[in-house]
Coordinates of C-alpha atoms in Angstrom, one line a residue:
X1 CA 17.5 97.2 -84.4
X2 CA 14.0 98.4 -83.7
X3 CA 11.0 96.1 -83.2
X4 CA 7.8 97.9 -83.9
X5 CA 4.5 97.0 -82.3
X6 CA 1.4 96.3 -84.3
X7 CA -0.4 99.4 -85.5
X8 CA -4.0 99.6 -84.3
X9 CA -6.6 98.7 -86.8
X10 CA -8.0 101.5 -88.9
X11 CA -11.4 101.3 -87.5
X12 CA -10.2 101.4 -83.9
X13 CA -7.9 104.2 -84.7
X14 CA -10.6 106.3 -86.3
X15 CA -12.8 105.8 -83.2
X16 CA -9.9 107.0 -81.0
X17 CA -9.5 110.0 -83.3
X18 CA -13.1 111.1 -82.7
X19 CA -13.5 110.4 -79.0
X20 CA -12.0 109.2 -75.8
X21 CA -14.0 106.8 -73.6
X22 CA -13.7 107.8 -70.0
X23 CA -14.0 105.4 -67.1
X24 CA -17.5 106.8 -66.3
X25 CA -18.6 105.9 -69.8
X26 CA -18.9 109.6 -70.8
X27 CA -17.3 110.5 -74.1
X28 CA -15.1 113.5 -74.3
X29 CA -14.6 115.6 -77.4
X30 CA -11.3 114.8 -79.1
X31 CA -8.4 117.3 -78.8
X32 CA -8.3 119.7 -81.8
X33 CA -5.9 118.9 -84.6
X34 CA -2.9 121.0 -85.4
X35 CA -3.5 120.8 -89.1
X36 CA -6.4 119.6 -91.2
X37 CA -6.4 119.0 -95.0
X38 CA -9.8 119.0 -96.6
X39 CA -11.4 118.8 -100.0
X40 CA -8.6 116.7 -101.5
X41 CA -7.6 113.5 -103.3
X42 CA -6.0 111.8 -100.3
X43 CA -4.1 108.7 -101.7
X44 CA -3.3 106.6 -98.7
X45 CA -1.2 103.8 -100.2
X46 CA -2.8 101.5 -97.6
X47 CA -3.4 97.8 -98.4
X48 CA -6.5 98.7 -100.4
X49 CA -5.0 101.7 -102.2
X50 CA -7.9 103.7 -100.8
X51 CA -8.6 107.3 -101.6
X52 CA -10.1 109.6 -99.0
X53 CA -11.0 113.3 -98.8
X54 CA -9.5 114.7 -95.7
X55 CA -6.7 114.1 -93.2
X56 CA -5.9 115.6 -89.7
X57 CA -2.5 115.9 -87.9
X58 CA -1.9 116.3 -84.2
X59 CA 1.5 116.3 -82.4
X60 CA 3.3 115.1 -85.6
X61 CA 1.0 112.1 -86.2
X62 CA -2.0 111.4 -88.3
X63 CA -5.1 111.3 -86.2
X64 CA -7.8 111.1 -88.9
X65 CA -8.2 110.0 -92.5
X66 CA -11.7 110.0 -94.0
X67 CA -14.3 112.5 -95.4
X68 CA -14.5 116.2 -94.8
X69 CA -17.4 115.8 -92.4
X70 CA -15.3 113.8 -90.0
X71 CA -12.8 116.7 -89.5
X72 CA -15.4 119.0 -87.8
X73 CA -15.0 117.6 -84.3
X74 CA -11.2 118.0 -84.7
X75 CA -11.3 121.6 -85.8
X76 CA -10.4 124.1 -83.1
X77 CA -9.6 127.8 -82.9
X78 CA -5.9 127.2 -83.5
X79 CA -6.3 124.5 -86.1
X80 CA -4.7 125.3 -89.4
X81 CA -7.2 124.2 -92.1
X82 CA -5.8 123.7 -95.6
X83 CA -8.2 123.5 -98.5
X84 CA -6.6 121.2 -101.0
X85 CA -9.0 122.4 -103.8
X86 CA -9.0 118.8 -105.1
X87 CA -5.2 118.4 -105.1
X88 CA -3.5 115.1 -104.4
X89 CA -2.1 114.4 -101.0
X90 CA 0.0 111.3 -100.5
X91 CA 2.7 109.9 -98.3
X92 CA 6.1 111.6 -98.5
X93 CA 8.6 110.0 -100.9
X94 CA 11.2 107.6 -99.4
X95 CA 14.4 107.3 -101.4
X96 CA 15.9 103.9 -100.7
X97 CA 19.3 104.5 -102.3
X98 CA 21.0 107.8 -102.7
X99 CA 24.3 109.6 -101.9
X100 CA 23.2 112.9 -100.4
X101 CA 26.6 114.3 -99.4
X102 CA 28.1 113.6 -102.8
X103 CA 25.0 115.1 -104.4
X104 CA 25.0 118.1 -102.2
X105 CA 28.8 118.7 -102.7
X106 CA 28.4 118.4 -106.4
X107 CA 25.8 121.1 -106.4
X108 CA 28.7 123.3 -105.3
X109 CA 31.4 122.1 -107.7
X110 CA 32.5 122.3 -111.4
X111 CA 29.7 120.3 -113.0
X112 CA 29.1 118.9 -116.5
X113 CA 25.4 118.6 -115.5
X114 CA 25.0 115.0 -117.0
X115 CA 24.9 116.4 -120.5
X116 CA 25.8 114.6 -123.6
X117 CA 28.9 116.5 -124.9
X118 CA 31.2 116.4 -127.8
X119 CA 35.0 116.4 -127.0
X120 CA 35.3 120.1 -127.8
X121 CA 32.2 120.9 -125.6
X122 CA 33.7 118.7 -122.9
X123 CA 36.9 120.6 -123.0
X124 CA 35.3 124.0 -123.2
X125 CA 33.1 123.4 -120.1
X126 CA 36.1 122.4 -118.1
X127 CA 38.2 125.3 -119.4
X128 CA 35.5 127.6 -118.3
X129 CA 35.7 126.2 -114.7
X130 CA 39.5 126.7 -114.8
X131 CA 39.2 130.2 -116.0
X132 CA 36.6 131.1 -113.4
X133 CA 38.7 129.7 -110.5
X134 CA 41.4 132.4 -110.2
X135 CA 42.2 131.6 -106.5
X136 CA 43.6 128.1 -106.8
X137 CA 47.3 127.6 -107.5
X138 CA 48.9 125.0 -109.7
X139 CA 49.0 122.4 -107.0
X140 CA 45.3 122.3 -106.3
X141 CA 43.3 119.6 -108.1
X142 CA 40.3 120.6 -110.2
X143 CA 37.5 118.2 -109.5
X144 CA 34.9 118.0 -112.3
X145 CA 31.7 116.1 -111.6
X146 CA 28.5 114.8 -113.3
X147 CA 30.3 113.6 -116.4
X148 CA 27.9 111.6 -118.5
X149 CA 30.7 109.4 -119.8
X150 CA 28.4 107.0 -121.7
X151 CA 26.7 110.0 -123.4
X152 CA 29.8 111.5 -125.1
X153 CA 29.2 112.4 -128.7
X154 CA 29.4 110.7 -131.1
X155 CA 28.8 107.3 -129.6
X156 CA 32.0 105.5 -128.8
X157 CA 34.3 108.6 -128.9
X158 CA 37.4 108.1 -126.8
X159 CA 38.6 110.4 -124.1
X160 CA 42.0 110.2 -122.4
X161 CA 44.5 112.2 -120.5
X162 CA 45.4 113.9 -123.8
X163 CA 41.9 115.3 -124.0
X164 CA 42.5 117.1 -120.7
X165 CA 46.2 117.9 -121.5
X166 CA 44.9 120.2 -124.2
X167 CA 43.5 122.6 -121.7
X168 CA 45.3 125.7 -120.6
X169 CA 46.4 124.8 -117.1
X170 CA 49.2 123.3 -115.0
X171 CA 46.7 121.9 -112.4
X172 CA 46.0 118.2 -111.9
X173 CA 42.5 117.4 -113.1
X174 CA 40.1 114.6 -112.2
X175 CA 36.8 114.2 -114.0
X176 CA 34.4 112.0 -112.2
X177 CA 31.8 110.0 -114.1
X178 CA 28.2 110.5 -112.9
X179 CA 27.9 106.7 -112.6
X180 CA 30.6 106.9 -109.9
X181 CA 32.6 104.0 -111.3
X182 CA 35.1 105.8 -113.6
X183 CA 37.4 108.9 -113.3
X184 CA 39.6 110.5 -116.0
X185 CA 42.9 112.1 -115.1
X186 CA 45.2 114.4 -117.1
X187 CA 48.9 113.5 -117.3
X188 CA 49.7 115.7 -114.3
X189 CA 47.1 113.8 -112.3
X190 CA 48.5 110.4 -113.5
X191 CA 51.9 111.4 -112.3
X192 CA 50.7 112.6 -108.9
X193 CA 48.7 109.3 -108.4
X194 CA 52.0 107.4 -108.9
X195 CA 50.7 105.4 -111.9
X196 CA 53.6 104.0 -113.9
X197 CA 54.0 101.3 -116.6
X198 CA 54.5 98.6 -114.0
X199 CA 51.8 99.8 -111.5
X200 CA 49.5 96.8 -110.9
X201 CA 45.7 97.1 -110.9
X202 CA 44.4 97.4 -107.4
X203 CA 42.0 94.8 -106.1
X204 CA 38.5 95.6 -107.3
X205 CA 39.7 98.2 -109.8
X206 CA 41.4 98.7 -113.2
X207 CA 43.9 101.1 -114.7
X208 CA 42.9 101.4 -118.3
X209 CA 45.9 101.2 -120.7
X210 CA 46.5 101.6 -124.4
X211 CA 48.0 99.0 -126.7
X212 CA 51.5 99.9 -125.5
X213 CA 50.6 99.5 -121.9
X214 CA 50.6 103.2 -121.1
X215 CA 47.9 104.4 -118.7
X216 CA 45.2 106.4 -120.6
X217 CA 44.1 108.3 -117.6
X218 CA 40.8 106.4 -117.1
X219 CA 40.5 104.6 -113.8
X220 CA 37.7 102.1 -113.0
X221 CA 36.2 101.4 -109.6
X222 CA 38.7 100.9 -106.8
X223 CA 41.5 102.3 -109.0
X224 CA 39.9 105.7 -108.6
X225 CA 41.2 105.7 -105.0
X226 CA 44.7 106.2 -106.3
X227 CA 43.7 109.8 -107.2
X228 CA 40.7 110.3 -104.9
X229 CA 42.9 109.7 -101.9
X230 CA 45.0 112.7 -102.9
X231 CA 42.1 115.2 -102.9
X232 CA 41.8 117.4 -99.9
X233 CA 39.0 116.4 -97.6
X234 CA 36.0 118.7 -97.4
X235 CA 36.2 121.1 -94.5
X236 CA 33.6 121.0 -91.7
X237 CA 32.0 124.1 -93.3
X238 CA 32.0 122.5 -96.8
X239 CA 30.4 119.3 -95.4
X240 CA 27.7 121.3 -93.7
X241 CA 27.1 123.2 -96.8
X242 CA 26.8 120.0 -98.8
X243 CA 24.3 118.5 -96.3
X244 CA 22.2 121.7 -96.3
X245 CA 22.2 121.7 -100.1
X246 CA 21.1 118.0 -100.2
X247 CA 18.3 118.5 -97.8
X248 CA 17.0 121.6 -99.7
X249 CA 16.9 119.5 -102.9
X250 CA 15.2 116.6 -101.1
X251 CA 12.4 118.6 -99.5
X252 CA 11.6 120.3 -102.8
X253 CA 11.3 116.9 -104.4
X254 CA 9.0 115.6 -101.6
X255 CA 11.6 113.2 -100.0
X256 CA 10.8 112.7 -96.3
X257 CA 13.2 109.8 -95.6
X258 CA 16.3 108.6 -97.3
X259 CA 19.1 106.0 -97.2
X260 CA 22.6 107.2 -97.7
X261 CA 23.9 104.1 -99.5
X262 CA 27.6 104.7 -98.8
X263 CA 28.4 107.0 -95.9
X264 CA 31.4 108.1 -93.9
X265 CA 31.9 109.7 -90.4
X266 CA 32.3 113.2 -91.9
X267 CA 28.9 112.9 -93.6
X268 CA 27.2 111.6 -90.5
X269 CA 28.8 114.4 -88.4
X270 CA 27.4 117.0 -90.7
X271 CA 23.9 115.5 -90.7
X272 CA 24.1 115.0 -86.9
X273 CA 25.0 118.7 -86.5
X274 CA 22.0 119.8 -88.5
X275 CA 19.8 117.5 -86.5
X276 CA 20.9 119.0 -83.3
X277 CA 20.3 122.4 -84.7
X278 CA 16.7 121.4 -85.6
X279 CA 17.5 121.7 -89.4
X280 CA 17.2 118.0 -90.4
X281 CA 14.2 118.0 -92.7
X282 CA 14.2 114.3 -93.7
X283 CA 14.7 111.1 -91.7
X284 CA 18.2 110.0 -92.3
X285 CA 19.4 106.4 -92.6
X286 CA 23.1 105.6 -93.3
X287 CA 24.8 102.5 -94.7
X288 CA 28.5 102.0 -93.7
X289 CA 30.8 100.5 -96.3
X290 CA 32.1 97.0 -95.8
X291 CA 35.3 96.7 -97.8
X292 CA 37.7 93.8 -97.4
X293 CA 40.2 94.9 -100.0
X294 CA 42.5 96.7 -97.6
X295 CA 43.1 93.9 -95.1
X296 CA 39.9 94.1 -93.1
X297 CA 38.1 90.9 -92.1
X298 CA 34.4 90.5 -91.9
X299 CA 34.6 90.6 -88.1
X300 CA 36.8 93.8 -88.0
X301 CA 34.8 95.5 -90.7
X302 CA 31.5 94.9 -88.9
X303 CA 33.1 96.0 -85.6
X304 CA 34.1 99.3 -87.3
X305 CA 30.5 99.7 -88.5
X306 CA 29.1 99.1 -85.0
X307 CA 31.6 101.7 -83.6
X308 CA 30.1 104.3 -86.0
X309 CA 26.6 103.1 -85.1
X310 CA 27.3 103.8 -81.5
X311 CA 28.6 107.3 -82.3
X312 CA 25.9 108.4 -84.7
X313 CA 22.7 106.3 -84.3
X314 CA 20.1 108.3 -82.4
X315 CA 17.7 105.5 -81.4
X316 CA 14.2 104.7 -82.3
X317 CA 12.3 106.6 -85.0
X318 CA 10.4 109.5 -83.5
X319 CA 8.3 112.4 -84.6
X320 CA 11.3 114.7 -85.1
X321 CA 13.7 113.5 -87.9
X322 CA 16.8 111.8 -86.6
X323 CA 19.7 109.6 -87.7
X324 CA 19.9 105.8 -87.8
X325 CA 22.8 103.6 -88.7
X326 CA 21.4 100.2 -89.3
X327 CA 22.7 99.2 -92.8
X328 CA 25.9 98.0 -94.4
X329 CA 26.9 98.7 -98.0
X330 CA 28.6 96.0 -100.0
X331 CA 29.8 96.1 -103.7
X332 CA 29.6 92.9 -105.7
X333 CA 30.6 94.5 -109.1
X334 CA 30.6 97.7 -111.1
X335 CA 28.5 98.7 -114.1
X336 CA 27.5 96.7 -117.1
X337 CA 27.7 99.4 -119.8
X338 CA 30.6 100.4 -122.0
X339 CA 33.4 101.4 -121.7
X340 CA 33.7 100.0 -118.1
X341 CA 32.2 96.5 -118.5
X342 CA 32.8 96.0 -114.8
X343 CA 29.4 94.3 -114.3
X344 CA 29.8 90.7 -113.3
X345 CA 28.1 88.6 -116.0
X346 CA 27.1 85.0 -116.3
X347 CA 28.0 85.0 -120.0
X348 CA 30.6 87.2 -121.7
X349 CA 29.9 90.5 -123.2
X350 CA 29.7 90.4 -127.0
X351 CA 32.6 91.8 -129.1
X352 CA 32.5 93.3 -132.6
X353 CA 34.8 91.1 -134.7
X354 CA 33.8 92.9 -137.9
X355 CA 34.1 96.6 -138.7
X356 CA 32.0 99.7 -137.7
X357 CA 30.4 99.6 -141.2
X358 CA 29.9 95.8 -141.2
X359 CA 29.7 94.7 -137.5
X360 CA 29.9 91.1 -136.5
X361 CA 28.9 90.7 -132.9
X362 CA 30.1 87.5 -131.3
X363 CA 30.6 86.2 -127.8
X364 CA 33.8 87.5 -126.4
X365 CA 36.1 86.5 -123.5
X366 CA 35.2 89.3 -121.0
X367 CA 32.4 88.5 -118.6
X368 CA 33.5 91.3 -116.2
X369 CA 35.6 91.1 -113.1
X370 CA 35.5 88.4 -110.5
X371 CA 32.8 89.2 -107.9
X372 CA 34.2 91.7 -105.5
X373 CA 33.4 89.3 -102.6
X374 CA 34.3 85.6 -102.9
X375 CA 31.5 83.2 -101.8
X376 CA 33.3 82.5 -98.5
X377 CA 33.9 86.2 -97.8
X378 CA 30.3 87.1 -98.5
X379 CA 28.9 84.3 -96.4
X380 CA 31.2 85.3 -93.5
X381 CA 30.3 89.0 -93.9
X382 CA 26.6 88.4 -94.0
X383 CA 26.8 86.1 -90.9
X384 CA 28.6 88.9 -89.0
X385 CA 26.0 91.4 -90.1
X386 CA 23.1 89.1 -89.2
X387 CA 24.6 88.6 -85.7
X388 CA 24.9 92.4 -85.3
X389 CA 21.3 93.0 -86.6
X390 CA 22.6 95.1 -89.5
X391 CA 20.8 94.8 -92.8
X392 CA 22.9 94.4 -95.9
X393 CA 22.5 96.7 -98.9
X394 CA 24.4 95.1 -101.8
X395 CA 25.3 96.8 -105.1
X396 CA 24.7 94.3 -108.0
X397 CA 24.6 95.3 -111.6
X398 CA 25.3 92.1 -113.6
X399 CA 23.4 88.9 -113.4
X400 CA 26.3 86.9 -111.9
X401 CA 26.6 89.4 -109.1
X402 CA 22.9 89.1 -108.5
X403 CA 23.0 85.3 -108.4
X404 CA 26.0 85.1 -106.1
X405 CA 24.2 87.5 -103.7
X406 CA 21.0 85.6 -103.7
X407 CA 22.9 82.4 -103.1
X408 CA 24.6 83.9 -100.1
X409 CA 21.3 85.2 -98.7
X410 CA 19.7 81.8 -99.2
X411 CA 22.4 80.3 -96.9
X412 CA 21.7 83.0 -94.3
X413 CA 17.9 82.3 -94.4
X414 CA 18.6 78.9 -93.0
X415 CA 20.0 80.4 -89.8
X416 CA 18.0 82.1 -87.0
X417 CA 19.9 85.4 -87.3
X418 CA 19.9 85.4 -91.1
X419 CA 16.2 84.8 -91.1
X420 CA 15.7 88.2 -89.5
X421 CA 17.7 90.1 -92.1
X422 CA 16.0 92.5 -94.6
X423 CA 18.5 92.4 -97.4
X424 CA 18.3 94.7 -100.4
X425 CA 20.0 94.3 -103.8
X426 CA 20.5 97.7 -105.5
X427 CA 20.3 98.3 -109.3
X428 CA 19.8 94.7 -110.7
X429 CA 20.3 96.1 -114.3
X430 CA 20.2 92.6 -115.6
X431 CA 18.9 89.5 -113.8
X432 CA 18.8 85.9 -115.2
X433 CA 15.2 84.9 -115.6
X434 CA 15.8 81.9 -113.4
X435 CA 16.4 84.3 -110.5
X436 CA 13.3 86.5 -110.8
X437 CA 11.3 84.5 -108.4
X438 CA 14.1 84.2 -105.9
X439 CA 13.6 87.8 -104.7
X440 CA 10.1 87.0 -103.4
X441 CA 11.1 83.5 -102.2
X442 CA 14.0 84.9 -100.1
X443 CA 12.3 88.1 -99.2
X444 CA 15.0 90.2 -100.8
X445 CA 14.0 93.7 -102.0
X446 CA 15.3 94.9 -105.3
X447 CA 16.0 98.7 -105.0
X448 CA 15.7 100.0 -108.5
X449 CA 16.6 103.4 -110.1
X450 CA 13.5 103.5 -112.3
X451 CA 14.8 106.3 -114.5
X452 CA 17.3 103.8 -116.0
X453 CA 14.6 101.9 -117.7
X454 CA 14.5 104.1 -120.8
X455 CA 16.4 104.5 -124.1
X456 CA 19.5 106.6 -123.4
X457 CA 23.2 106.6 -124.3
X458 CA 24.0 104.2 -121.5
X459 CA 21.2 101.8 -122.4
X460 CA 21.5 101.9 -126.2
X461 CA 24.9 102.8 -127.7
X462 CA 26.9 101.7 -124.6
X463 CA 24.9 98.5 -124.0
X464 CA 22.6 97.1 -126.7
X465 CA 25.1 95.5 -129.0
X466 CA 27.3 94.2 -126.2
X467 CA 24.4 92.3 -124.6
X468 CA 22.9 90.7 -127.7
X469 CA 19.1 90.6 -128.4
X470 CA 18.1 88.0 -125.8
X471 CA 19.8 89.7 -122.9
X472 CA 19.0 93.2 -124.1
X473 CA 15.3 92.4 -124.0
X474 CA 15.5 91.9 -120.2
X475 CA 17.7 94.9 -119.3
X476 CA 16.2 96.9 -116.4
X477 CA 13.8 94.1 -115.5
X478 CA 11.5 96.3 -113.4
X479 CA 8.1 94.8 -114.4
X480 CA 9.6 91.4 -114.8
X481 CA 10.7 91.3 -111.1
X482 CA 7.4 92.8 -110.0
X483 CA 5.4 90.2 -111.9
X484 CA 7.5 87.5 -110.3
X485 CA 6.3 88.8 -106.9
X486 CA 9.2 91.0 -105.8
X487 CA 8.7 93.9 -103.5
X488 CA 10.1 96.7 -105.7
X489 CA 11.6 99.7 -103.9
X490 CA 12.9 102.9 -105.4
X491 CA 16.3 104.5 -105.0
X492 CA 17.3 107.6 -107.1
X493 CA 21.1 106.9 -106.8
X494 CA 21.6 110.6 -106.9
X495 CA 24.0 112.1 -108.0
X496 CA 24.5 109.3 -110.5
X497 CA 21.5 111.1 -112.1
X498 CA 20.0 114.4 -111.4
X499 CA 17.6 114.4 -108.4
X500 CA 14.4 114.3 -110.5
X501 CA 12.1 111.7 -108.9
X502 CA 9.0 112.6 -110.8
X503 CA 10.8 112.0 -114.0
X504 CA 12.0 108.7 -112.6
X505 CA 8.5 107.6 -111.7
X506 CA 7.3 108.6 -115.1
X507 CA 9.9 106.3 -116.6
X508 CA 8.9 103.6 -114.3
X509 CA 5.4 103.8 -115.8
X510 CA 6.3 104.4 -119.5
X511 CA 9.9 103.2 -120.0
X512 CA 10.3 106.2 -122.3
X513 CA 12.9 109.0 -122.3
X514 CA 12.1 112.7 -122.2
X515 CA 10.5 114.2 -125.3
X516 CA 13.6 116.2 -126.2
X517 CA 16.0 113.2 -125.8
X518 CA 16.4 112.9 -129.6
X519 CA 15.1 110.6 -132.3
X520 CA 17.5 107.8 -131.5
X521 CA 16.0 107.5 -128.0
X522 CA 12.3 107.6 -129.0
X523 CA 10.0 104.7 -128.0
X524 CA 10.4 102.4 -125.1
X525 CA 13.4 100.4 -123.8
X526 CA 12.9 96.9 -125.2
X527 CA 9.7 94.9 -125.2
X528 CA 9.0 95.1 -121.5
X529 CA 6.0 97.0 -120.2
X530 CA 6.2 99.7 -117.6
X531 CA 4.9 99.2 -114.0
X532 CA 1.4 100.0 -113.0
X533 CA 1.1 103.5 -111.5
X534 CA 0.1 102.2 -108.1
X535 CA 3.1 99.9 -108.0
X536 CA 5.5 102.8 -108.9
X537 CA 4.2 104.9 -106.0
X538 CA 4.5 101.9 -103.6
X539 CA 8.1 101.5 -104.7
X540 CA 8.8 105.1 -103.5
X541 CA 6.7 104.9 -100.3
X542 CA 5.8 101.8 -98.3
X543 CA 8.2 99.4 -100.0
X544 CA 11.2 101.7 -99.5
X545 CA 10.0 102.2 -95.9
X546 CA 10.2 98.4 -95.5
X547 CA 13.8 98.4 -96.4
X548 CA 14.5 100.9 -93.7
X549 CA 12.4 99.0 -91.1
X550 CA 10.2 102.1 -90.9
X551 CA 7.0 100.7 -92.5
X552 CA 5.0 100.8 -89.2
X553 CA 5.5 104.5 -89.0
X554 CA 5.8 105.9 -92.5
X555 CA 5.0 105.0 -96.1
X556 CA 1.2 105.2 -95.9
X557 CA -1.3 107.7 -94.7
X558 CA -3.0 105.9 -91.8
X559 CA -4.1 106.9 -88.3
X560 CA -1.2 106.6 -85.9
X561 CA 1.5 107.0 -88.4
X562 CA 3.9 109.9 -88.6
X563 CA 2.7 112.9 -90.6
X564 CA 5.2 112.6 -93.4
X565 CA 3.2 113.7 -96.5
X566 CA 3.3 115.8 -99.6
X567 CA 0.8 117.8 -101.7
X568 CA 1.1 117.7 -105.5
X569 CA 0.2 120.2 -108.1
X570 CA -1.6 117.5 -110.2
X571 CA -3.0 114.0 -109.8
X572 CA -0.5 111.2 -110.5
X573 CA -3.4 108.9 -111.5
X574 CA -5.5 111.1 -113.8
X575 CA -2.9 112.9 -115.9
X576 CA -1.3 111.6 -119.1
X577 CA 1.6 109.2 -118.3
X578 CA 4.2 111.5 -119.9
X579 CA 2.9 114.4 -117.7
X580 CA 4.0 112.6 -114.5
X581 CA 7.5 114.0 -115.2
X582 CA 6.1 117.5 -114.8
X583 CA 4.5 117.0 -111.3
X584 CA 5.7 119.5 -108.8
X585 CA 5.5 119.2 -105.1
X586 CA 3.6 122.1 -103.5
X587 CA 4.2 121.2 -99.9
X588 CA 6.3 118.8 -97.9
X589 CA 5.5 117.9 -94.3
X590 CA 7.8 115.8 -92.0
X591 CA 6.5 114.9 -88.5
X592 CA 3.7 117.4 -88.8
X593 CA 6.1 120.3 -89.6
X594 CA 5.9 121.9 -93.0
X595 CA 9.5 121.9 -94.3
X596 CA 8.8 123.1 -97.9
X597 CA 6.1 125.1 -99.4
X598 CA 5.8 126.4 -103.0
X599 CA 4.3 129.8 -103.7
X600 CA 1.1 128.2 -105.0
X601 CA 0.3 126.9 -101.5
X602 CA 0.9 130.1 -99.7

């Protein structure tokens, strides 16, 4: 774990940028900058949210932030001077929760592209993939990705193995939900997975069955492993291709640092290879899964994490992007929306005891699964992580999972090792109001996928009636947590959703869907307000940097920090809120090196 020194004050740093005081008292001219940006709207995200006009970079670090006139002493014959023409310059985006290898590999696979589809459309898209793939034999699985399960049309339509059995193929098929918590198999896939009438549900998972007890083909959470473990592993070349695709997508979005929120050695090997080749274009942080379902103990699981850390962690953050393994991923539950209902809730989901025409929504008996970690197991695991100086990153969707995690963190805060932790709770789709203030009290960062805070199939048809009015009003509590003092950080959760961060930031401000989403998704999600624009940008910069223990070096534009920055085609603060979704990144710089540049900046 890194301990960063205190950054020099802005005033002192600016003085250093202009001159060096020699022992004789004579002031020497500063060394020329490598790159100077002038005539811009330089949004620093510093403690005062100050806006400047110019910025200079030397040797991968920021050496000046101020007005245009102050760049003159730093301008040399070899200095690259970029006229921003009034454009906005800001810190590079930091994605505090994503799955880059999965996202990159899905760019290369049969994809349903997160679209809302009818059953015939669903079948036609998969058949087209089967027809296109003429090389694979009947034994090779077809893997279909980015299935927006909650968006199937019409609302509530059922899909099962029979839906896939109607396709013209003998191949086993697995269709993976974009949320990552459900997969659908055809009958051939069910047989290969060894699922029979008497097959028990695995720990932390569910085999969905019909009224006669026959498996429908839908597997929830850990039950997916029964099929996923049969898929051939990606080759070294495929892993490298996935990593390259992920980095290309990131730099176009303006992402300069990221957390892989559920990694594996194959992923880290691929990114490490690219780093050694000088092709790593974002600072990579990796969270190793802690899973006690297969016989591991907290001690043995953390020992395995440390083994991977020793192999892949590349040490302290430096100018050139590198890899760090300083986080652990834990799952406390699944997802709160239908049809999964695997979010751990304090009160049961509602059930319709009437008819579709005359619904009668009453409290049911299902409050989701037991938390995936018992209190004792979670306490023991967090203690081991604290002793190893590894920060926990915990998946929590339902309010019971949130509360149990906060309770365990409160226990840790009473210990010297636990006091040093920087825990993050990811998703927090519903939080009991009594727990809002605990995030700030316990210094726990909620990492939120801001794009979820809008009307959509997964937040309306698959959620609204099952929550009831009171709970539905506090779904996606972004501003509620912010107003309670929480440090909000952003995580895209890509590829659960497309990698479209500017749309996500727009939703964070407006809580509205895209204009073409349809009449049923017009307006805002519930009565909550959106977050202020400055708070939204902080979530995707300095606050996310804090969760990575990188805030002393990135997340703001200040003298002495690394030159991780982006140029936008329009001003985030002056355009209409809905137009934020249309922002495009014109240039991305990481450690003083331009890694992406749009035609408009050439």
